PDB file of C-alpha atoms in Angstrom:
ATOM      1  CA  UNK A 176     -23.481  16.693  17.640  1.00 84.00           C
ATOM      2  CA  UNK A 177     -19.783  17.795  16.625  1.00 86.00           C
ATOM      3  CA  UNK A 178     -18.646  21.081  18.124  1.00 92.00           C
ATOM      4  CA  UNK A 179     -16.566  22.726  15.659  1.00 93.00           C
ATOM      5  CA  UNK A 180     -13.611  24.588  17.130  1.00 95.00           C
ATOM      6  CA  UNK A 181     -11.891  26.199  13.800  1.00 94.00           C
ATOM      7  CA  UNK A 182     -12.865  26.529  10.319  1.00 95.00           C
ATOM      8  CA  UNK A 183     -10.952  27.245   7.625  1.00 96.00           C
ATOM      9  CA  UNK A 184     -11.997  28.110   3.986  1.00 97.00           C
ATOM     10  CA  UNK A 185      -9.374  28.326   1.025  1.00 97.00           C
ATOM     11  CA  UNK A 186      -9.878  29.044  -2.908  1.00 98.00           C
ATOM     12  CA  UNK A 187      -8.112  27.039  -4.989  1.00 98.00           C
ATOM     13  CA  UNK A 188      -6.747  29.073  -7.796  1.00 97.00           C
ATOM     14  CA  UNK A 189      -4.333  28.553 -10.848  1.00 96.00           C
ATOM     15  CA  UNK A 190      -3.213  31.427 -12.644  1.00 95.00           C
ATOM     16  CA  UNK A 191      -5.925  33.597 -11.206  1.00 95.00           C
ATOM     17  CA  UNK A 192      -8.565  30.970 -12.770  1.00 96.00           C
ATOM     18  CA  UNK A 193     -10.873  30.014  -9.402  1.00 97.00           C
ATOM     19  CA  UNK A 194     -11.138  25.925  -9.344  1.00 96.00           C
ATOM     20  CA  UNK A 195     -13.080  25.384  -6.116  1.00 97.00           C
ATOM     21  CA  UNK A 196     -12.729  25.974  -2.283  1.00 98.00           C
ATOM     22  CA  UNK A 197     -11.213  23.953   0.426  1.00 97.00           C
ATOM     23  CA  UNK A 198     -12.815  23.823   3.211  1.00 97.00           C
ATOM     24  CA  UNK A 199     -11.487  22.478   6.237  1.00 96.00           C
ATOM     25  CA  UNK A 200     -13.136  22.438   9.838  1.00 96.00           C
ATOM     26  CA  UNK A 201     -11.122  21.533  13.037  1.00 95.00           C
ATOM     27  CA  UNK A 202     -12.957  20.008  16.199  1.00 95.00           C
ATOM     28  CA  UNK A 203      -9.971  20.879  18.115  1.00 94.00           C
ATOM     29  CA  UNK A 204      -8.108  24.527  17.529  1.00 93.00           C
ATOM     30  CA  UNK A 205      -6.130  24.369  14.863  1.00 94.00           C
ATOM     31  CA  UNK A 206      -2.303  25.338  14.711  1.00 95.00           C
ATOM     32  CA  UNK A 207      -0.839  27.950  12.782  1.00 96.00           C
ATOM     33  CA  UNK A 208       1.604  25.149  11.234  1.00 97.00           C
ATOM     34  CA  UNK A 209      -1.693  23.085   9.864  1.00 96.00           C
ATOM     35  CA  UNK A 210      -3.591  26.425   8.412  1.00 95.00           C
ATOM     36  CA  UNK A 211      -0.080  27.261   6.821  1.00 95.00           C
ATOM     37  CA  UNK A 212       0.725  24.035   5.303  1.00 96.00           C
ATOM     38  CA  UNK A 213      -2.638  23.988   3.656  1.00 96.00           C
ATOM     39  CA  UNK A 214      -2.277  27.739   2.505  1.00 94.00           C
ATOM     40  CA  UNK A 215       0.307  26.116   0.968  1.00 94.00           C
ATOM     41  CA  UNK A 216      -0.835  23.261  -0.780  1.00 96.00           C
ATOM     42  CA  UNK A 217      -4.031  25.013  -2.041  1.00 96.00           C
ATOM     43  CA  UNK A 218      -2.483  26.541  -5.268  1.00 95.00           C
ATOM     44  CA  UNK A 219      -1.324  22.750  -6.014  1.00 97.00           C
ATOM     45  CA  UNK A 220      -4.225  21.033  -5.753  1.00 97.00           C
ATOM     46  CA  UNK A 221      -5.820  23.954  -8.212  1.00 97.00           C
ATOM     47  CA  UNK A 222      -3.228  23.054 -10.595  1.00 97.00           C
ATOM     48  CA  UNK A 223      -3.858  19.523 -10.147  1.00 97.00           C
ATOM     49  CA  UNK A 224      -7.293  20.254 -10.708  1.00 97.00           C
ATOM     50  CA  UNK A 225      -6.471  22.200 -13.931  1.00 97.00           C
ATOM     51  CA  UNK A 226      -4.200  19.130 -14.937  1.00 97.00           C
ATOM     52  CA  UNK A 227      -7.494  16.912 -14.449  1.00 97.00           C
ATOM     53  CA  UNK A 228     -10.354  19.111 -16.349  1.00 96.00           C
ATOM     54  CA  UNK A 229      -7.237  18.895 -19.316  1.00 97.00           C
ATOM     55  CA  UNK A 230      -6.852  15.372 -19.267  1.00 98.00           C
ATOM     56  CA  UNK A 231     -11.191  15.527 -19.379  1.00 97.00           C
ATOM     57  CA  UNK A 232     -10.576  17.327 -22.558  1.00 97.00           C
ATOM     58  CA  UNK A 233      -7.836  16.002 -24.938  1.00 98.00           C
ATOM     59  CA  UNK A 234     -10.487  12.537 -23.887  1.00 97.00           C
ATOM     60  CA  UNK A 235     -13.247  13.998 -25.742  1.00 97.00           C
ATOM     61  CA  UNK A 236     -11.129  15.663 -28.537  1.00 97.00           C
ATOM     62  CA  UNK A 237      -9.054  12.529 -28.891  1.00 97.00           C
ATOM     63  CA  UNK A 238     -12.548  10.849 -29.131  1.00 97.00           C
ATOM     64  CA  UNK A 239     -13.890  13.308 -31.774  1.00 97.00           C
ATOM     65  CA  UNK A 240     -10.769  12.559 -33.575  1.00 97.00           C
ATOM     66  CA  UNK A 241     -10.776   9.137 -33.824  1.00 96.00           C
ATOM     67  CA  UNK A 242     -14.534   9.457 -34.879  1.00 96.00           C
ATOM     68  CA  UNK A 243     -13.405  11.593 -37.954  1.00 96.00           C
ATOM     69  CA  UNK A 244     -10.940   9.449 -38.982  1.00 97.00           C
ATOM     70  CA  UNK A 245     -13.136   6.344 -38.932  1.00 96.00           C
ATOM     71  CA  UNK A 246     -15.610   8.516 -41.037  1.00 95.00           C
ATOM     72  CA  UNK A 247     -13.125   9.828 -43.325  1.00 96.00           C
ATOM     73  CA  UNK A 248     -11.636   6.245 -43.831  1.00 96.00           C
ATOM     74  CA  UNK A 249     -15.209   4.565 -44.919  1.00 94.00           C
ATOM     75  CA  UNK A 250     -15.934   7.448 -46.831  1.00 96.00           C
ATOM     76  CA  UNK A 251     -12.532   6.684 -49.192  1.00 96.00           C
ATOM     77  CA  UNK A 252     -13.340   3.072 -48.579  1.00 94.00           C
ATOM     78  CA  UNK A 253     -16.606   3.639 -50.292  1.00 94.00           C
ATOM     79  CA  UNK A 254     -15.038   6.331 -53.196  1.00 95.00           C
ATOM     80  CA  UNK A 255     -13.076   3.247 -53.760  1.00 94.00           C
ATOM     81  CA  UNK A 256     -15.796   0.528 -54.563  1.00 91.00           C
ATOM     82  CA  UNK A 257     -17.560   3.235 -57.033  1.00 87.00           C
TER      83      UNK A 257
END
């Protein structure tokens, strides 16, 4: 078994918007320079987060999108033949 020496446990937020937790656990004690760096970096990777779940969602608009058009083209397509 692994004897855990430090553990530390960060929330990743983005304008006050909670976008997981960070959870890091040392086996060795961990140094004030490693706990700050990833005090840090933990707003960044929120926002990186944020970035992602955006990117999720102009996916599925720009999907709902193109499925309109393609209706709204057959439907003049077929106002055309009658």
């Amino acid at each position: 078994t692994l004897q855990v020496d430090s553990l530390l446990t960060l929330p990743l937020l983005f304008n006050g918007q909670l976008y997981g937790v960070l959870e890091i656990v040392w086996l060795n004690p961990a140094k004030q320079a490693e706990v700050e760096f990833l005090e840090q970096i933990a707003e960044k990777i929120a926002a990186n987060l944020k970035v992602i779940l955006i990117q999720n969602e102009l996916v599925t608009i720009n999907r709902d999108v193109a499925n309109t058009n393609k209706n709204i083209i057959a439907s003049i397509n077929y106002a055309k033949r009658i």
